[in-house]
Amino acid sequence: MKAKYIEKLDLPFLISGALCFENQAQFHPRKYLLKIAENISGNDSQIYEHTRAVDIEHDNLYTVITDTGFKVTASKVVLASHFPFYDGLGLYFAKLRPQRSYVISAIIKDELPNGTFVDSGKAGWYFRSQKYKDGQMIIIGGQEHKTAHGGDMIKHYVNLKSYAEKNFNVEKFLYRWSTQDYITIDGVPYVGNLTSTSENIYVATGYGEWGMTNGTAAATVLRDIIVKNESPYQEVYNPSRKILTYGIKNLVKENFDVAKQLIKGKLQVGQYNFDLKNDQGKIVEIDGERYGAYRDKHGELHIVDITCTHLGCELKWNSAEKSWDCPCHGSRFSFEGDIIEGPAVCRLNHYKESDNTIDSNII
Ligand code: FES
């Protein structure tokens, strides 16, 4: 891809230099996906929404098991579920780093040039303009951190707002949201056979914040592998590729952190009282066991078992998203125990004070 070095940009602040990639395009991700979905339906292809795939059985064929009891049998299976819901001894939980990042949008008085702008500094800010009603808004993102390692999550939105106010003429903040991405050990997505010995079961994951483009590239690679038996890019994306030295350092660091979180989580003592305001959550201790407690906006108390159903790390409270997040491999659960992000495939036990009911994690 062609690039050029420039020293000036039509932005409301000075830059020292920039690498410019020309002839780029912006598109509307939802419209793009809706069009793809429209083309999938029919001709023996179906989309089943609200149906979580949780396991795979293998005989002559593969059978995908779902949480509703519904089963799909196929000769070839592609795991494209963000984090693969089935590991098949591929050890994906040990070679993917879960990462959260934050975005806000605002109306600003400055006129922004077309393009996406990425700060190469440590903070990793990025921004772009977006059509909004008759005018324009700015979308600003950044503040990445490993899932459940970001301290008080609200502060990341505060930091984004301060950055916006410092650099742009903000008229009004509009929206905020956060997202989760998976980063591979060497930064290149894993696309291809699930393991070096598996056949007819494929994976596409680890898009590293570039899901719309990497997802499309992954689809092309997998299409070629499945239909033509080869792709010119399959070695680059091969999930079983040899990882370079710097990648191995990352792998060791990540897995040392997981072991630390497991031990730390078990040793920590919860706070002993239920003194919770509405819309507040924290870890509490009941009969010597740690639980997660959240009092919702209406005063209802929700208690969940905070041992992650994946491999047993202790979950942490995410004050910005009102969720219980795992510091080991990034599973996330709602305050009612439902799964928001894998690799976990079992929900948390959930106790609701008002009706004295428990939702069990047994499928
Ligand atoms: S996601 Fe693996 S232990 Fe929680």
Short mmCIF file of C-alpha atoms and ligand atoms in Angstrom, two decimals:
data_model
loop_
_atom_site.label_atom_id
_atom_site.label_comp_id
_atom_site.label_asym_id
_atom_site.label_seq_id
_atom_site.Cartn_x
_atom_site.Cartn_y
_atom_site.Cartn_z
CA MET A 1 0.00 0.00 0.00
CA LYS A 2 1.38 3.40 -0.97
CA ALA A 3 2.11 5.89 1.80
CA LYS A 4 3.75 9.31 2.02
CA TYR A 5 5.27 11.40 4.77
CA ILE A 6 3.60 14.78 5.44
CA GLU A 7 4.33 17.58 7.90
CA LYS A 8 1.02 19.43 7.89
CA LEU A 9 -2.58 18.41 8.47
CA ASP A 10 -5.68 20.53 8.51
CA LEU A 11 -6.38 19.83 12.19
CA PRO A 12 -7.05 22.25 15.07
CA PHE A 13 -3.68 21.38 16.66
CA LEU A 14 -0.08 21.09 15.47
CA ILE A 15 1.56 17.84 14.47
CA SER A 16 5.25 17.08 13.99
CA GLY A 17 4.69 14.66 11.10
CA ALA A 18 2.41 11.96 9.80
CA LEU A 19 2.37 8.93 7.55
CA CYS A 20 -0.48 9.32 5.09
CA PHE A 21 -2.27 6.44 3.35
CA GLU A 22 -4.31 7.79 0.47
CA ASN A 23 -7.38 6.37 -1.30
CA GLN A 24 -8.94 4.90 1.83
CA ALA A 25 -12.70 4.48 2.26
CA GLN A 26 -15.14 4.73 5.13
CA PHE A 27 -18.26 2.61 5.21
CA HIS A 28 -21.21 2.08 7.51
CA PRO A 29 -20.54 -1.24 9.33
CA ARG A 30 -24.19 -2.00 10.13
CA LYS A 31 -25.38 -1.40 6.56
CA TYR A 32 -22.51 -3.58 5.33
CA LEU A 33 -23.48 -6.43 7.69
CA LEU A 34 -27.19 -6.16 6.92
CA LYS A 35 -26.48 -6.54 3.23
CA ILE A 36 -24.31 -9.61 3.86
CA ALA A 37 -27.03 -11.10 6.11
CA GLU A 38 -29.64 -10.49 3.42
CA ASN A 39 -27.58 -12.52 0.97
CA ILE A 40 -26.99 -15.41 3.38
CA SER A 41 -30.65 -16.26 3.93
CA GLY A 42 -31.94 -18.93 1.58
CA ASN A 43 -30.24 -21.52 -0.64
CA ASP A 44 -29.79 -23.84 2.37
CA SER A 45 -28.08 -21.09 4.42
CA GLN A 46 -29.77 -19.71 7.51
CA ILE A 47 -28.94 -17.29 10.31
CA TYR A 48 -30.21 -18.25 13.78
CA GLU A 49 -30.11 -15.30 16.14
CA HIS A 50 -30.09 -15.59 19.96
CA THR A 51 -28.70 -19.11 19.68
CA ARG A 52 -25.31 -19.51 21.38
CA ALA A 53 -23.05 -22.30 20.10
CA VAL A 54 -21.39 -23.87 23.15
CA ASP A 55 -19.68 -27.08 22.05
CA ILE A 56 -18.82 -29.36 19.14
CA GLU A 57 -19.07 -33.13 18.91
CA HIS A 58 -17.19 -35.01 16.23
CA ASP A 59 -18.10 -38.33 14.69
CA ASN A 60 -18.01 -38.72 10.93
CA LEU A 61 -19.53 -35.25 10.84
CA TYR A 62 -19.34 -32.29 13.20
CA THR A 63 -22.33 -31.48 15.40
CA VAL A 64 -22.51 -27.97 16.84
CA ILE A 65 -24.37 -27.93 20.18
CA THR A 66 -26.23 -24.77 21.16
CA ASP A 67 -27.56 -23.47 24.46
CA THR A 68 -31.15 -23.96 23.30
CA GLY A 69 -30.60 -27.65 22.63
CA PHE A 70 -30.76 -27.01 18.90
CA LYS A 71 -28.01 -28.92 16.99
CA VAL A 72 -26.46 -28.32 13.58
CA THR A 73 -24.64 -31.11 11.75
CA ALA A 74 -22.10 -30.33 9.04
CA SER A 75 -19.06 -31.76 7.30
CA LYS A 76 -17.10 -28.51 7.77
CA VAL A 77 -17.34 -25.95 10.56
CA VAL A 78 -15.95 -22.40 10.80
CA LEU A 79 -15.58 -20.92 14.30
CA ALA A 80 -16.08 -17.20 13.74
CA SER A 81 -17.52 -16.34 17.15
CA HIS A 82 -15.06 -13.56 18.08
CA PHE A 83 -13.40 -15.75 20.73
CA PRO A 84 -13.64 -19.40 19.52
CA PHE A 85 -16.34 -21.12 21.61
CA TYR A 86 -14.61 -24.49 21.08
CA ASP A 87 -10.88 -24.85 21.74
CA GLY A 88 -10.14 -28.35 20.35
CA LEU A 89 -6.68 -28.29 22.05
CA GLY A 90 -5.74 -25.17 20.07
CA LEU A 91 -5.04 -23.33 23.40
CA TYR A 92 -6.60 -20.14 22.10
CA PHE A 93 -7.20 -18.82 25.62
CA ALA A 94 -3.41 -18.84 26.12
CA LYS A 95 -2.56 -17.07 22.86
CA LEU A 96 -5.19 -14.34 22.63
CA ARG A 97 -5.08 -11.18 24.73
CA PRO A 98 -8.51 -9.69 25.56
CA GLN A 99 -8.47 -5.91 25.36
CA ARG A 100 -11.05 -3.23 26.05
CA SER A 101 -11.15 0.19 24.45
CA TYR A 102 -13.42 3.20 24.67
CA VAL A 103 -15.10 5.58 22.25
CA ILE A 104 -17.05 8.83 22.54
CA SER A 105 -18.72 11.01 19.95
CA ALA A 106 -19.33 14.74 20.05
CA ILE A 107 -20.45 17.67 17.95
CA ILE A 108 -17.53 20.06 17.45
CA LYS A 109 -17.31 23.51 15.92
CA ASP A 110 -14.11 22.69 13.98
CA GLU A 111 -14.40 21.39 10.42
CA LEU A 112 -12.50 18.10 10.25
CA PRO A 113 -10.84 16.85 7.06
CA ASN A 114 -11.86 13.42 5.72
CA GLY A 115 -9.87 10.53 7.06
CA THR A 116 -9.10 8.53 10.15
CA PHE A 117 -6.29 9.89 12.31
CA VAL A 118 -4.28 7.64 14.58
CA ASP A 119 -1.86 9.00 17.18
CA SER A 120 1.29 6.87 17.18
CA GLY A 121 2.01 7.80 20.81
CA LYS A 122 1.52 5.50 23.78
CA ALA A 123 -2.00 6.76 24.48
CA GLY A 124 -3.14 5.48 21.07
CA TRP A 125 -5.83 8.12 20.43
CA TYR A 126 -7.68 7.96 17.15
CA PHE A 127 -10.48 10.02 15.67
CA ARG A 128 -12.50 10.58 12.54
CA SER A 129 -15.43 12.61 11.34
CA GLN A 130 -18.88 11.17 10.74
CA LYS A 131 -21.95 12.66 9.07
CA TYR A 132 -24.53 13.56 11.69
CA LYS A 133 -27.92 15.03 10.75
CA ASP A 134 -27.12 18.10 8.64
CA GLY A 135 -23.62 18.46 10.00
CA GLN A 136 -20.73 16.46 11.29
CA MET A 137 -19.67 14.80 14.50
CA ILE A 138 -16.33 13.49 15.68
CA ILE A 139 -15.71 9.96 16.95
CA ILE A 140 -12.74 9.65 19.29
CA GLY A 141 -11.33 6.40 20.68
CA GLY A 142 -8.49 5.09 22.78
CA GLN A 143 -7.64 4.15 26.40
CA GLU A 144 -7.00 0.47 25.65
CA HIS A 145 -6.21 -1.92 28.48
CA LYS A 146 -6.35 -5.64 29.11
CA THR A 147 -9.87 -6.67 30.14
CA ALA A 148 -10.49 -6.22 33.89
CA HIS A 149 -7.11 -4.51 34.34
CA GLY A 150 -8.19 -0.94 33.79
CA GLY A 151 -8.99 0.17 37.35
CA ASP A 152 -12.15 2.26 37.65
CA MET A 153 -13.55 1.99 34.11
CA ILE A 154 -15.43 5.31 34.28
CA LYS A 155 -12.08 7.16 34.30
CA HIS A 156 -11.42 6.08 30.69
CA TYR A 157 -14.47 7.99 29.47
CA VAL A 158 -13.38 10.97 31.58
CA ASN A 159 -9.93 10.85 29.93
CA LEU A 160 -11.48 10.70 26.45
CA LYS A 161 -13.63 13.75 27.23
CA SER A 162 -10.60 15.68 28.51
CA TYR A 163 -8.67 14.83 25.35
CA ALA A 164 -11.62 16.01 23.22
CA GLU A 165 -11.96 19.26 25.14
CA LYS A 166 -8.22 19.95 25.01
CA ASN A 167 -7.89 19.44 21.25
CA PHE A 168 -11.25 20.33 19.71
CA ASN A 169 -13.91 22.95 20.05
CA VAL A 170 -16.55 20.68 21.63
CA GLU A 171 -20.15 21.88 21.48
CA LYS A 172 -21.86 18.81 22.89
CA PHE A 173 -20.99 15.22 23.79
CA LEU A 174 -23.40 12.73 22.20
CA TYR A 175 -22.59 9.08 22.86
CA ARG A 176 -20.11 6.77 24.56
CA TRP A 177 -19.47 3.08 24.19
CA SER A 178 -16.75 0.49 24.75
CA THR A 179 -15.70 -2.63 22.97
CA GLN A 180 -13.65 -5.78 23.39
CA ASP A 181 -11.03 -7.06 21.00
CA TYR A 182 -8.67 -10.02 20.96
CA ILE A 183 -5.02 -9.50 20.08
CA THR A 184 -2.82 -12.38 18.88
CA ILE A 185 0.70 -12.95 20.13
CA ASP A 186 2.36 -11.52 17.00
CA GLY A 187 -0.46 -9.15 15.98
CA VAL A 188 -1.58 -11.16 12.90
CA PRO A 189 -5.05 -12.79 13.12
CA TYR A 190 -5.41 -16.58 13.41
CA VAL A 191 -7.26 -17.79 10.31
CA GLY A 192 -7.22 -21.40 9.06
CA ASN A 193 -7.34 -24.93 10.47
CA LEU A 194 -8.18 -24.92 14.19
CA THR A 195 -5.05 -26.93 15.01
CA SER A 196 -2.20 -28.40 12.96
CA THR A 197 -3.84 -31.85 13.05
CA SER A 198 -7.53 -30.97 12.74
CA GLU A 199 -9.40 -31.25 9.46
CA ASN A 200 -12.57 -29.56 8.27
CA ILE A 201 -12.79 -27.34 11.35
CA TYR A 202 -11.57 -23.79 10.91
CA VAL A 203 -11.14 -20.68 13.01
CA ALA A 204 -11.00 -16.93 12.38
CA THR A 205 -10.15 -14.75 15.37
CA GLY A 206 -7.76 -12.17 16.85
CA TYR A 207 -8.60 -9.27 14.55
CA GLY A 208 -6.85 -6.79 16.87
CA GLU A 209 -9.37 -3.90 16.66
CA TRP A 210 -9.59 -4.13 12.84
CA GLY A 211 -12.55 -6.48 12.71
CA MET A 212 -14.33 -5.11 9.65
CA THR A 213 -11.25 -5.34 7.42
CA ASN A 214 -9.57 -8.36 9.01
CA GLY A 215 -12.94 -10.17 9.15
CA THR A 216 -13.42 -9.65 5.43
CA ALA A 217 -9.83 -10.78 4.71
CA ALA A 218 -10.40 -13.86 6.92
CA ALA A 219 -13.55 -14.75 4.99
CA THR A 220 -11.60 -14.61 1.72
CA VAL A 221 -8.79 -16.80 3.07
CA LEU A 222 -11.19 -19.39 4.51
CA ARG A 223 -13.30 -19.44 1.35
CA ASP A 224 -10.17 -20.28 -0.68
CA ILE A 225 -8.97 -22.91 1.80
CA ILE A 226 -12.37 -24.62 1.87
CA VAL A 227 -13.31 -24.33 -1.80
CA LYS A 228 -9.91 -24.45 -3.54
CA ASN A 229 -7.96 -26.26 -0.85
CA GLU A 230 -5.40 -23.43 -0.68
CA SER A 231 -5.02 -19.71 -0.21
CA PRO A 232 -1.96 -17.60 -1.09
CA TYR A 233 -2.16 -16.13 2.43
CA GLN A 234 -2.74 -19.28 4.48
CA GLU A 235 0.80 -19.49 5.89
CA VAL A 236 0.74 -15.87 7.09
CA TYR A 237 -2.54 -16.41 8.96
CA ASN A 238 -1.96 -20.05 9.94
CA PRO A 239 -3.13 -20.36 13.61
CA SER A 240 -0.40 -22.98 14.23
CA ARG A 241 2.42 -20.84 12.79
CA LYS A 242 5.68 -20.53 14.61
CA ILE A 243 5.61 -17.38 16.71
CA LEU A 244 8.62 -15.09 16.48
CA THR A 245 10.75 -14.40 19.56
CA TYR A 246 9.00 -11.18 20.54
CA GLY A 247 5.70 -13.08 20.30
CA ILE A 248 6.94 -15.73 22.69
CA LYS A 249 7.84 -13.02 25.20
CA ASN A 250 4.24 -11.78 24.98
CA LEU A 251 2.92 -15.33 25.45
CA VAL A 252 5.00 -15.86 28.60
CA LYS A 253 3.97 -12.45 29.98
CA GLU A 254 0.25 -13.08 29.36
CA ASN A 255 0.24 -16.51 30.94
CA PHE A 256 2.26 -15.38 33.94
CA ASP A 257 -0.38 -12.71 34.45
CA VAL A 258 -3.17 -15.33 34.25
CA ALA A 259 -1.50 -17.45 36.97
CA LYS A 260 -1.08 -14.33 39.12
CA GLN A 261 -4.76 -13.40 38.74
CA LEU A 262 -5.88 -16.91 39.68
CA ILE A 263 -3.90 -16.86 42.92
CA LYS A 264 -4.61 -13.23 43.75
CA GLY A 265 -8.34 -13.67 43.19
CA LYS A 266 -8.51 -16.57 45.63
CA LEU A 267 -6.58 -14.76 48.34
CA GLN A 268 -8.40 -11.44 48.23
CA VAL A 269 -11.03 -10.89 50.86
CA GLY A 270 -14.29 -9.25 49.85
CA GLN A 271 -15.86 -6.29 51.58
CA TYR A 272 -18.10 -7.47 54.35
CA ASN A 273 -21.21 -5.37 54.07
CA PHE A 274 -23.99 -4.85 51.62
CA ASP A 275 -23.89 -1.10 51.90
CA LEU A 276 -24.61 -0.56 48.23
CA LYS A 277 -26.19 2.49 46.67
CA ASN A 278 -28.43 2.08 43.64
CA ASP A 279 -26.41 1.33 40.49
CA GLN A 280 -23.34 0.29 42.50
CA GLY A 281 -21.53 -3.04 42.51
CA LYS A 282 -18.76 -4.65 44.57
CA ILE A 283 -17.39 -7.91 45.91
CA VAL A 284 -18.95 -9.08 49.17
CA GLU A 285 -18.36 -12.03 51.47
CA ILE A 286 -21.14 -14.39 52.52
CA ASP A 287 -20.36 -17.33 54.83
CA GLY A 288 -16.66 -17.06 53.97
CA GLU A 289 -17.25 -17.14 50.21
CA ARG A 290 -16.76 -14.25 47.79
CA TYR A 291 -19.68 -13.10 45.67
CA GLY A 292 -20.41 -10.19 43.37
CA ALA A 293 -23.22 -7.87 44.44
CA TYR A 294 -24.92 -5.15 42.40
CA ARG A 295 -27.89 -3.03 43.40
CA ASP A 296 -29.68 -1.98 40.22
CA LYS A 297 -31.23 1.42 39.45
CA HIS A 298 -34.53 0.33 41.06
CA GLY A 299 -32.88 -0.87 44.28
CA GLU A 300 -33.02 -4.59 43.42
CA LEU A 301 -30.03 -6.58 44.73
CA HIS A 302 -28.34 -9.09 42.39
CA ILE A 303 -25.76 -11.54 43.70
CA VAL A 304 -23.60 -13.67 41.40
CA ASP A 305 -20.98 -16.30 41.97
CA ILE A 306 -17.81 -14.53 40.79
CA THR A 307 -15.66 -17.53 39.98
CA CYS A 308 -15.33 -17.46 36.20
CA THR A 309 -16.99 -20.49 34.61
CA HIS A 310 -14.14 -20.79 32.08
CA LEU A 311 -11.09 -21.72 34.18
CA GLY A 312 -11.89 -20.37 37.61
CA CYS A 313 -10.31 -16.90 37.87
CA GLU A 314 -12.07 -14.36 40.08
CA LEU A 315 -14.12 -11.74 38.24
CA LYS A 316 -13.85 -7.98 38.74
CA TRP A 317 -16.58 -5.35 38.72
CA ASN A 318 -16.75 -3.08 35.66
CA SER A 319 -18.38 0.10 36.91
CA ALA A 320 -18.83 1.62 33.44
CA GLU A 321 -20.61 -1.32 31.82
CA LYS A 322 -22.15 -2.86 34.98
CA SER A 323 -20.62 -6.23 34.20
CA TRP A 324 -18.38 -8.82 35.86
CA ASP A 325 -15.17 -9.16 33.81
CA CYS A 326 -12.49 -11.84 33.94
CA PRO A 327 -8.85 -10.65 34.26
CA CYS A 328 -7.51 -13.93 32.84
CA HIS A 329 -8.95 -14.52 29.36
CA GLY A 330 -11.59 -11.79 29.10
CA SER A 331 -14.95 -13.52 29.65
CA ARG A 332 -17.61 -11.00 30.65
CA PHE A 333 -20.95 -11.53 32.37
CA SER A 334 -23.92 -9.25 32.99
CA PHE A 335 -24.89 -8.45 36.59
CA GLU A 336 -27.56 -11.14 36.12
CA GLY A 337 -24.89 -13.71 35.24
CA ASP A 338 -25.53 -13.92 31.48
CA ILE A 339 -22.51 -14.31 29.17
CA ILE A 340 -21.56 -11.16 27.27
CA GLU A 341 -18.17 -12.34 25.97
CA GLY A 342 -16.46 -15.78 25.84
CA PRO A 343 -14.44 -17.93 26.18
CA ALA A 344 -16.84 -18.94 28.99
CA VAL A 345 -19.85 -20.86 27.72
CA CYS A 346 -21.67 -21.27 31.06
CA ARG A 347 -23.49 -18.45 32.80
CA LEU A 348 -22.88 -17.45 36.42
CA ASN A 349 -25.24 -18.54 39.19
CA HIS A 350 -27.45 -15.53 39.89
CA TYR A 351 -29.50 -14.75 42.95
CA LYS A 352 -32.16 -12.06 42.91
CA GLU A 353 -33.20 -10.70 46.29
CA SER A 354 -36.86 -9.86 45.57
CA ASP A 355 -38.08 -13.20 44.35
CA ASN A 356 -35.52 -15.41 46.10
CA THR A 357 -34.69 -17.21 42.86
CA ILE A 358 -31.41 -18.64 41.61
CA ASP A 359 -30.55 -18.99 37.89
CA SER A 360 -28.18 -21.92 37.69
CA ASN A 361 -25.23 -22.18 35.30
CA ILE A 362 -26.11 -25.75 34.37
CA ILE A 363 -27.17 -25.79 30.74
S1 FES B 1 -11.99 -16.27 30.92
FE1 FES B 1 -10.64 -17.86 31.42
S2 FES B 1 -10.77 -17.98 33.57
FE2 FES B 1 -12.16 -16.44 33.02
#
